[in-house]
CSV table of C-alpha atoms in Angstrom, one decimal:
chain,number,residue,atom,x,y,z
D,22,UNK,CA,296.6,-42.2,119.8
D,23,UNK,CA,294.4,-42.7,116.7
D,24,UNK,CA,294.6,-39.6,114.4
D,25,UNK,CA,291.5,-37.5,114.7
D,26,UNK,CA,289.3,-37.1,111.5
D,27,UNK,CA,290.4,-33.4,111.4
D,28,UNK,CA,294.1,-34.5,111.3
D,29,UNK,CA,293.6,-37.1,108.7
D,30,UNK,CA,291.6,-34.7,106.5
D,31,UNK,CA,294.3,-32.2,106.9
D,32,UNK,CA,297.1,-34.7,106.0
D,33,UNK,CA,295.1,-35.8,102.9
D,34,UNK,CA,294.8,-32.2,101.9
D,35,UNK,CA,298.6,-31.8,102.3
D,36,UNK,CA,299.1,-34.8,100.0
D,37,UNK,CA,296.8,-33.4,97.4
D,38,UNK,CA,298.4,-30.0,97.4
D,39,UNK,CA,301.9,-31.6,97.0
D,40,UNK,CA,300.6,-33.9,94.3
D,41,UNK,CA,299.4,-30.9,92.4
D,42,UNK,CA,302.7,-29.2,92.6
D,43,UNK,CA,305.5,-31.8,92.0
D,44,UNK,CA,309.1,-30.9,91.3
D,45,UNK,CA,312.0,-32.9,90.0
D,46,UNK,CA,315.1,-34.1,91.9
D,47,UNK,CA,317.4,-31.3,93.1
D,48,UNK,CA,314.8,-28.8,92.0
D,49,UNK,CA,312.4,-29.1,94.9
D,50,UNK,CA,312.4,-25.4,95.8
D,51,UNK,CA,308.8,-24.7,96.2
D,52,UNK,CA,308.2,-28.1,97.9
D,53,UNK,CA,311.0,-27.4,100.3
D,54,UNK,CA,309.6,-23.9,101.1
D,55,UNK,CA,306.1,-25.3,101.6
D,56,UNK,CA,307.2,-28.1,104.0
D,57,UNK,CA,309.4,-25.6,105.9
D,58,UNK,CA,306.4,-23.3,106.2
D,59,UNK,CA,304.1,-26.0,107.5
D,60,UNK,CA,306.6,-27.2,110.1
D,61,UNK,CA,307.3,-23.7,111.4
D,62,UNK,CA,303.5,-23.1,111.7
D,63,UNK,CA,303.5,-26.0,114.1
D,64,UNK,CA,306.2,-24.3,116.2
D,65,UNK,CA,308.9,-26.8,114.9
D,66,UNK,CA,312.4,-25.5,114.5
D,67,UNK,CA,313.8,-26.2,111.0
D,68,UNK,CA,317.2,-26.1,109.3
D,69,UNK,CA,318.9,-27.4,106.2
D,70,UNK,CA,322.2,-29.2,105.7
D,71,UNK,CA,322.5,-28.9,101.8
D,72,UNK,CA,320.1,-26.1,101.0
D,73,UNK,CA,317.8,-28.6,99.3
D,74,UNK,CA,316.5,-30.6,102.3
D,75,UNK,CA,314.4,-29.6,105.2
D,76,UNK,CA,314.9,-31.0,108.8
D,77,UNK,CA,312.5,-30.5,111.5
D,78,UNK,CA,313.6,-30.8,115.2
D,79,UNK,CA,311.3,-31.9,117.9
D,80,UNK,CA,312.9,-32.0,121.3
D,81,UNK,CA,311.3,-33.9,124.2
D,82,UNK,CA,311.2,-32.8,127.8
D,83,UNK,CA,313.1,-36.0,128.8
D,84,UNK,CA,316.8,-36.8,128.1
D,85,UNK,CA,317.2,-39.5,125.4
D,86,UNK,CA,318.5,-40.5,122.0
D,87,UNK,CA,318.4,-38.7,118.6
D,88,UNK,CA,316.0,-40.6,116.3
D,89,UNK,CA,315.5,-39.7,112.6
D,90,UNK,CA,312.5,-40.4,110.4
D,91,UNK,CA,312.8,-39.7,106.7
D,92,UNK,CA,310.5,-38.8,103.8
D,93,UNK,CA,311.5,-38.1,100.3
D,94,UNK,CA,310.2,-35.0,98.4
D,95,UNK,CA,311.0,-35.3,94.7
D,96,UNK,CA,308.7,-36.3,91.7
D,97,UNK,CA,309.3,-37.9,88.3
D,98,UNK,CA,309.5,-36.6,84.7
D,99,UNK,CA,306.3,-38.3,83.8
D,100,UNK,CA,303.1,-36.8,82.2
D,101,UNK,CA,300.2,-37.6,84.5
D,102,UNK,CA,297.2,-39.6,83.2
D,103,UNK,CA,295.3,-40.2,86.4
D,104,UNK,CA,292.5,-37.7,85.8
D,105,UNK,CA,292.4,-36.8,89.4
D,106,UNK,CA,290.9,-33.4,90.2
D,107,UNK,CA,294.2,-32.4,91.9
D,108,UNK,CA,296.4,-33.7,89.0
D,109,UNK,CA,299.8,-32.2,88.5
D,110,UNK,CA,299.8,-28.5,87.4
D,111,UNK,CA,303.5,-28.9,86.3
D,112,UNK,CA,303.7,-30.2,82.8
D,113,UNK,CA,305.5,-33.5,82.3
D,114,UNK,CA,306.2,-33.9,86.1
D,115,UNK,CA,304.3,-36.2,88.4
D,116,UNK,CA,304.3,-37.8,91.9
D,117,UNK,CA,304.2,-41.2,90.4
D,118,UNK,CA,305.9,-43.0,93.3
D,119,UNK,CA,304.1,-41.9,96.4
D,120,UNK,CA,306.5,-39.2,97.7
D,121,UNK,CA,303.5,-36.8,98.1
D,122,UNK,CA,302.0,-39.4,100.4
D,123,UNK,CA,305.3,-39.8,102.3
D,124,UNK,CA,305.5,-36.1,102.9
D,125,UNK,CA,301.9,-36.0,104.0
D,126,UNK,CA,302.5,-38.8,106.5
D,127,UNK,CA,305.6,-37.1,108.0
D,128,UNK,CA,303.8,-33.8,108.2
D,129,UNK,CA,301.0,-35.6,110.1
D,130,UNK,CA,303.6,-37.2,112.4
D,131,UNK,CA,305.1,-33.8,113.0
D,132,UNK,CA,301.7,-32.2,113.8
D,133,UNK,CA,301.0,-35.0,116.4
D,134,UNK,CA,304.5,-35.1,118.0
D,135,UNK,CA,304.7,-31.3,118.2
D,136,UNK,CA,302.0,-31.7,120.9
D,137,UNK,CA,303.5,-34.6,122.7
D,138,UNK,CA,306.9,-33.3,123.8
D,139,UNK,CA,306.1,-34.1,127.4
D,140,UNK,CA,305.9,-37.8,126.4
D,141,UNK,CA,309.0,-37.7,124.3
D,142,UNK,CA,312.5,-38.8,125.3
D,143,UNK,CA,315.4,-37.3,123.4
D,144,UNK,CA,315.1,-35.6,120.0
D,145,UNK,CA,313.2,-36.5,116.8
D,146,UNK,CA,314.7,-35.3,113.5
D,147,UNK,CA,312.1,-35.1,110.7
D,148,UNK,CA,314.1,-35.5,107.5
D,149,UNK,CA,312.5,-34.3,104.4
D,150,UNK,CA,315.1,-35.4,101.8
D,151,UNK,CA,315.5,-34.1,98.2
D,152,UNK,CA,316.4,-36.2,95.2
D,153,UNK,CA,315.7,-39.9,96.0
D,154,UNK,CA,315.0,-40.6,92.4
D,155,UNK,CA,318.3,-39.5,90.9
D,156,UNK,CA,322.0,-40.4,91.1
D,157,UNK,CA,323.8,-39.1,93.0
D,158,UNK,CA,320.8,-38.6,95.3
D,159,UNK,CA,320.0,-36.6,98.3
D,160,UNK,CA,320.8,-39.3,100.8
D,161,UNK,CA,324.5,-39.3,99.8
D,162,UNK,CA,324.6,-35.5,100.2
D,163,UNK,CA,323.0,-35.6,103.7
D,164,UNK,CA,325.4,-38.3,104.8
D,165,UNK,CA,328.3,-36.2,103.5
D,166,UNK,CA,326.9,-33.2,105.4
D,167,UNK,CA,327.0,-35.2,108.7
D,168,UNK,CA,323.3,-35.7,109.1
D,169,UNK,CA,324.0,-39.1,110.8
D,170,UNK,CA,326.8,-37.9,113.1
D,171,UNK,CA,324.8,-37.6,116.3
D,172,UNK,CA,321.8,-39.8,115.2
D,173,UNK,CA,321.3,-43.1,116.9
D,174,UNK,CA,318.7,-44.6,114.6
D,175,UNK,CA,316.6,-43.8,111.6
D,176,UNK,CA,313.2,-45.0,110.3
D,177,UNK,CA,311.7,-44.8,106.9
D,178,UNK,CA,308.8,-46.1,104.9
D,179,UNK,CA,307.4,-46.5,101.4
D,180,UNK,CA,303.7,-46.5,100.3
D,181,UNK,CA,303.9,-49.7,98.2
D,182,UNK,CA,301.6,-50.7,95.5
D,183,UNK,CA,302.6,-54.4,95.3
D,184,UNK,CA,301.3,-55.0,98.9
D,185,UNK,CA,297.5,-54.9,99.3
D,186,UNK,CA,296.1,-51.9,101.0
D,187,UNK,CA,295.5,-52.5,104.7
D,188,UNK,CA,298.7,-54.6,105.1
D,189,UNK,CA,302.3,-53.7,106.1
D,190,UNK,CA,305.4,-55.5,104.8
D,191,UNK,CA,308.6,-55.9,106.9
D,192,UNK,CA,311.9,-57.6,106.3
D,193,UNK,CA,315.2,-58.0,108.2
D,194,UNK,CA,318.6,-57.7,106.7
D,195,UNK,CA,319.0,-57.1,102.9
D,196,UNK,CA,315.7,-55.6,101.9
D,197,UNK,CA,316.1,-53.6,98.7
D,198,UNK,CA,318.7,-54.2,96.1
D,199,UNK,CA,321.8,-52.3,95.3
D,200,UNK,CA,321.6,-50.9,91.8
D,201,UNK,CA,324.3,-50.4,89.3
D,202,UNK,CA,324.1,-49.0,85.7
D,203,UNK,CA,326.2,-50.0,82.7
D,204,UNK,CA,326.5,-49.2,79.0
D,205,UNK,CA,328.3,-51.3,76.3
D,206,UNK,CA,329.5,-49.7,73.0
D,207,UNK,CA,330.6,-52.1,70.4
D,208,UNK,CA,332.9,-50.6,67.6
D,209,UNK,CA,332.8,-52.7,64.5
D,210,UNK,CA,333.0,-52.0,60.7
D,211,UNK,CA,329.8,-51.1,58.9
D,212,UNK,CA,328.9,-52.0,55.3
D,213,UNK,CA,326.1,-53.2,53.0
D,214,UNK,CA,323.8,-55.9,54.4
D,215,UNK,CA,324.3,-57.9,51.2
D,216,UNK,CA,328.1,-58.2,51.9
D,217,UNK,CA,328.4,-59.1,55.6
D,218,UNK,CA,331.8,-60.7,55.1
D,219,UNK,CA,333.2,-57.3,54.5
D,220,UNK,CA,332.0,-56.0,57.9
D,221,UNK,CA,332.5,-56.5,61.6
D,222,UNK,CA,328.8,-56.6,62.6
D,223,UNK,CA,328.3,-54.8,65.9
D,224,UNK,CA,324.6,-55.8,66.0
D,225,UNK,CA,325.5,-59.5,65.9
D,226,UNK,CA,328.2,-59.0,68.4
D,227,UNK,CA,326.1,-57.1,70.9
D,228,UNK,CA,323.2,-59.6,70.5
D,229,UNK,CA,325.7,-62.4,71.4
D,230,UNK,CA,326.9,-60.4,74.4
D,231,UNK,CA,323.4,-59.6,75.7
D,232,UNK,CA,322.5,-63.4,75.5
D,233,UNK,CA,325.8,-64.4,77.2
D,234,UNK,CA,325.4,-61.8,80.0
D,235,UNK,CA,322.5,-63.8,81.2
D,236,UNK,CA,324.8,-66.7,82.1
D,237,UNK,CA,326.4,-64.6,84.8
D,238,UNK,CA,323.6,-65.0,87.4
D,239,UNK,CA,322.8,-68.7,86.3
D,240,UNK,CA,326.4,-69.9,86.0
D,241,UNK,CA,328.9,-67.6,87.8
D,242,UNK,CA,327.1,-66.8,91.1
D,243,UNK,CA,326.2,-69.2,93.9
D,244,UNK,CA,322.6,-70.4,93.3
D,245,UNK,CA,321.4,-68.9,96.5
D,246,UNK,CA,322.7,-65.5,95.7
D,247,UNK,CA,320.0,-63.2,94.3
D,248,UNK,CA,320.9,-61.0,91.4
D,249,UNK,CA,319.5,-59.6,88.2
D,250,UNK,CA,321.3,-58.4,85.0
D,251,UNK,CA,318.8,-56.7,82.6
D,252,UNK,CA,319.2,-54.8,79.3
D,253,UNK,CA,316.9,-51.8,79.0
D,254,UNK,CA,318.1,-50.0,75.9
D,255,UNK,CA,319.5,-51.2,72.6
D,256,UNK,CA,320.5,-48.9,69.7
D,257,UNK,CA,322.0,-50.2,66.5
D,258,UNK,CA,321.8,-48.9,62.9
D,259,UNK,CA,319.3,-46.6,61.1
D,260,UNK,CA,318.6,-48.4,57.9
D,261,UNK,CA,317.2,-51.9,57.2
D,262,UNK,CA,320.0,-52.9,54.7
D,263,UNK,CA,323.0,-51.3,56.2
D,264,UNK,CA,325.2,-52.8,58.8
D,265,UNK,CA,326.2,-50.0,61.2
D,266,UNK,CA,329.7,-49.2,62.6
D,267,UNK,CA,328.5,-49.2,66.3
D,268,UNK,CA,325.9,-50.7,68.6
D,269,UNK,CA,325.1,-49.7,72.1
D,270,UNK,CA,323.3,-51.5,74.9
D,271,UNK,CA,322.7,-50.3,78.5
D,272,UNK,CA,321.1,-51.8,81.5
D,273,UNK,CA,321.1,-52.4,85.2
D,274,UNK,CA,322.5,-54.8,87.7
D,275,UNK,CA,320.6,-55.6,91.0
D,276,UNK,CA,322.0,-57.5,94.0
D,277,UNK,CA,321.9,-57.8,97.8
D,278,UNK,CA,325.7,-58.2,98.4
D,279,UNK,CA,328.3,-55.7,97.3
D,280,UNK,CA,330.8,-58.5,96.6
D,281,UNK,CA,328.2,-59.8,94.1
D,282,UNK,CA,328.3,-56.5,92.3
D,283,UNK,CA,332.1,-56.7,91.9
D,284,UNK,CA,331.8,-60.3,90.6
D,285,UNK,CA,329.2,-59.4,88.1
D,286,UNK,CA,331.3,-56.4,86.9
D,287,UNK,CA,334.3,-58.7,86.5
D,288,UNK,CA,332.5,-61.4,84.5
D,289,UNK,CA,330.8,-58.8,82.3
D,290,UNK,CA,334.1,-57.4,81.3
D,291,UNK,CA,335.5,-60.9,80.6
D,292,UNK,CA,332.5,-61.9,78.5
D,293,UNK,CA,332.5,-58.7,76.4
D,294,UNK,CA,336.2,-58.8,75.9
D,295,UNK,CA,336.2,-62.5,74.8
D,296,UNK,CA,333.4,-62.1,72.3
D,297,UNK,CA,334.8,-58.9,70.8
D,298,UNK,CA,338.2,-60.5,70.4
D,299,UNK,CA,336.6,-63.4,68.6
D,300,UNK,CA,335.0,-61.0,66.1
D,301,UNK,CA,337.8,-58.5,65.8
D,302,UNK,CA,335.8,-55.6,67.4
D,303,UNK,CA,336.6,-53.0,69.9
D,304,UNK,CA,334.4,-52.1,72.9
D,305,UNK,CA,333.8,-49.6,75.7
D,306,UNK,CA,332.2,-50.7,79.0
D,307,UNK,CA,331.0,-47.9,81.3
D,308,UNK,CA,329.9,-49.3,84.6
D,309,UNK,CA,328.6,-47.1,87.6
D,310,UNK,CA,328.1,-48.4,91.0
D,311,UNK,CA,324.8,-46.9,92.3
D,312,UNK,CA,322.8,-47.2,95.5
D,313,UNK,CA,324.1,-49.9,97.8
D,314,UNK,CA,321.7,-52.6,99.2
D,315,UNK,CA,319.3,-51.4,101.9
D,316,UNK,CA,319.9,-53.3,105.1
D,317,UNK,CA,317.3,-53.4,107.9
D,318,UNK,CA,318.5,-53.7,111.4
D,319,UNK,CA,317.0,-56.8,113.0
D,320,UNK,CA,316.3,-55.3,116.4
D,321,UNK,CA,314.7,-52.1,115.0
D,322,UNK,CA,312.6,-54.1,112.4
D,323,UNK,CA,311.4,-56.5,115.1
D,324,UNK,CA,310.2,-53.4,117.1
D,325,UNK,CA,308.4,-52.0,114.0
D,326,UNK,CA,306.8,-55.3,113.3
D,327,UNK,CA,305.5,-55.6,116.7
D,328,UNK,CA,304.1,-52.1,116.6
D,329,UNK,CA,302.4,-52.7,113.3
D,330,UNK,CA,300.9,-55.9,114.6
D,331,UNK,CA,299.5,-54.0,117.6
D,332,UNK,CA,298.0,-51.4,115.2
D,333,UNK,CA,296.5,-53.5,112.3
D,334,UNK,CA,296.7,-57.1,113.6
D,335,UNK,CA,299.2,-59.9,113.2
D,336,UNK,CA,297.5,-61.3,110.2
D,337,UNK,CA,297.9,-58.0,108.2
D,338,UNK,CA,301.6,-57.7,108.8
D,339,UNK,CA,303.7,-59.9,106.4
D,340,UNK,CA,307.4,-60.7,106.1
D,341,UNK,CA,308.2,-60.0,102.5
D,342,UNK,CA,310.9,-61.2,100.1
D,343,UNK,CA,313.7,-59.0,99.1
D,344,UNK,CA,312.8,-56.3,96.6
D,345,UNK,CA,315.0,-55.8,93.5
D,346,UNK,CA,314.1,-52.1,93.4
D,347,UNK,CA,316.6,-49.7,95.0
D,348,UNK,CA,316.2,-46.9,97.6
D,349,UNK,CA,318.8,-44.3,98.6
D,350,UNK,CA,317.7,-44.8,102.2
D,351,UNK,CA,320.3,-47.5,101.9
D,352,UNK,CA,323.0,-44.9,102.5
D,353,UNK,CA,321.6,-44.3,106.0
D,354,UNK,CA,321.3,-48.1,106.6
D,355,UNK,CA,324.9,-48.6,106.0
D,356,UNK,CA,325.9,-46.1,108.7
D,357,UNK,CA,323.5,-46.5,111.6
D,358,UNK,CA,320.7,-48.9,112.7
D,359,UNK,CA,317.8,-48.4,110.4
D,360,UNK,CA,314.3,-49.8,109.6
D,361,UNK,CA,312.5,-49.3,106.4
D,362,UNK,CA,309.0,-50.7,106.1
D,363,UNK,CA,306.3,-51.0,103.3
D,364,UNK,CA,302.7,-49.7,103.8
D,365,UNK,CA,300.5,-51.5,101.3
D,366,UNK,CA,298.4,-49.3,99.0
D,367,UNK,CA,297.5,-51.8,96.3
D,368,UNK,CA,293.8,-51.4,95.5
D,369,UNK,CA,291.5,-53.7,93.5
D,370,UNK,CA,290.8,-52.4,90.1
D,371,UNK,CA,293.8,-50.2,90.1
D,372,UNK,CA,296.8,-52.2,88.7
D,373,UNK,CA,299.0,-49.2,88.0
D,374,UNK,CA,302.5,-49.6,89.6
D,375,UNK,CA,305.0,-47.1,90.6
D,376,UNK,CA,306.4,-44.8,87.9
D,377,UNK,CA,303.2,-45.4,85.8
D,378,UNK,CA,301.4,-42.3,84.4
D,379,UNK,CA,298.2,-43.5,86.1
D,380,UNK,CA,299.7,-44.4,89.4
D,381,UNK,CA,297.8,-43.4,92.6
D,382,UNK,CA,297.8,-44.2,96.3
D,383,UNK,CA,295.2,-45.3,98.7
D,384,UNK,CA,294.8,-42.2,100.8
D,385,UNK,CA,293.2,-44.2,103.7
D,386,UNK,CA,296.8,-45.5,104.4
D,387,UNK,CA,298.1,-42.1,105.2
D,388,UNK,CA,296.2,-42.4,108.6
D,389,UNK,CA,297.9,-45.7,109.2
D,390,UNK,CA,301.3,-44.4,108.6
D,391,UNK,CA,300.7,-41.4,110.9
D,392,UNK,CA,299.4,-43.5,113.7
D,393,UNK,CA,302.0,-46.3,113.4
D,394,UNK,CA,305.1,-44.0,113.4
D,395,UNK,CA,303.8,-41.5,116.0
D,396,UNK,CA,303.3,-44.4,118.4
D,397,UNK,CA,306.5,-46.1,117.4
D,398,UNK,CA,308.7,-43.0,117.7
D,399,UNK,CA,307.3,-42.2,121.2
D,400,UNK,CA,307.7,-45.8,122.4
D,401,UNK,CA,311.1,-46.2,120.9
D,402,UNK,CA,312.3,-43.0,122.4
D,403,UNK,CA,311.6,-44.4,125.8
D,404,UNK,CA,312.9,-47.9,125.0
D,405,UNK,CA,316.1,-46.6,123.5
D,406,UNK,CA,316.8,-44.5,126.6
D,407,UNK,CA,316.0,-47.2,129.2
């Protein structure tokens, strides 16, 4: 079932076209139209649940389960610096996370499976999802629109730069972290830098808070519990000798257990309140719970691990540690059995990671993704029906 050279070349061409025409989250109009056109040219029925997604339907000749496989479609607000001959033609927008490759893989899978209906049990739903990069994202909208209502299982994948090209990463259980956002505003009393005793210095206060927040993971959580609290933004003042009235910091919380998220939120509030009371300052804490942790079903992931080992060899399939990045595929994994794997694209001499202006994928791994999931979906459709 190895993809033909013609199919691989076609899929790479799809990736390059999509890379050249990226669109932002919730604005994937041309991308959606293009994907829909490609599927319908294969004779695949399509529909949309939200008006932003595309879902292809491949029905086998045998009775069986409904199995989903998902690709994301959106790009990022990044100015491309790769110098590729098929660089983005849309100013300030770039496929800097591999979603162009994800779509190319799923289109390749569609092209093969559309000719294999006699071997297929049940129905395959090809889910081209919008808005993975933004909150609230496309997965929440599709779940709300009952995508999963009759679906028995769903598979997903990510072209992953931290894993060397030619390898595949798998993990059971909590696999990608939940991701919350927060911002802290400290309201003090400004004044001249030469007379700090007349002020309530929000810069000092927020600096103390930032340092103290790092004690949450190290001192408030069980040592075996993995979590991260990081500050990404800090704004305070506009002149070197003036103490400002306010200071603002914002950041992210990552975790593999939703109860951990609640504990961090509670401790954060207590720390901020205590420090502000000590200095006579007021504060506002805005805390938003984002994507939940992505949870891989053990049975499905065992299945995918075995199929990957058959394809590329046991030595090239690795069980990976949990990833602190987030993925809105998690919303599917909280509802039905799911498995999300990582296809290595890390290339020697190309250190640029996801969301970097020079990020690029190893196009050779598109063929691996097509072959792996084509065989996996056909085999699982039989196994799930047995």
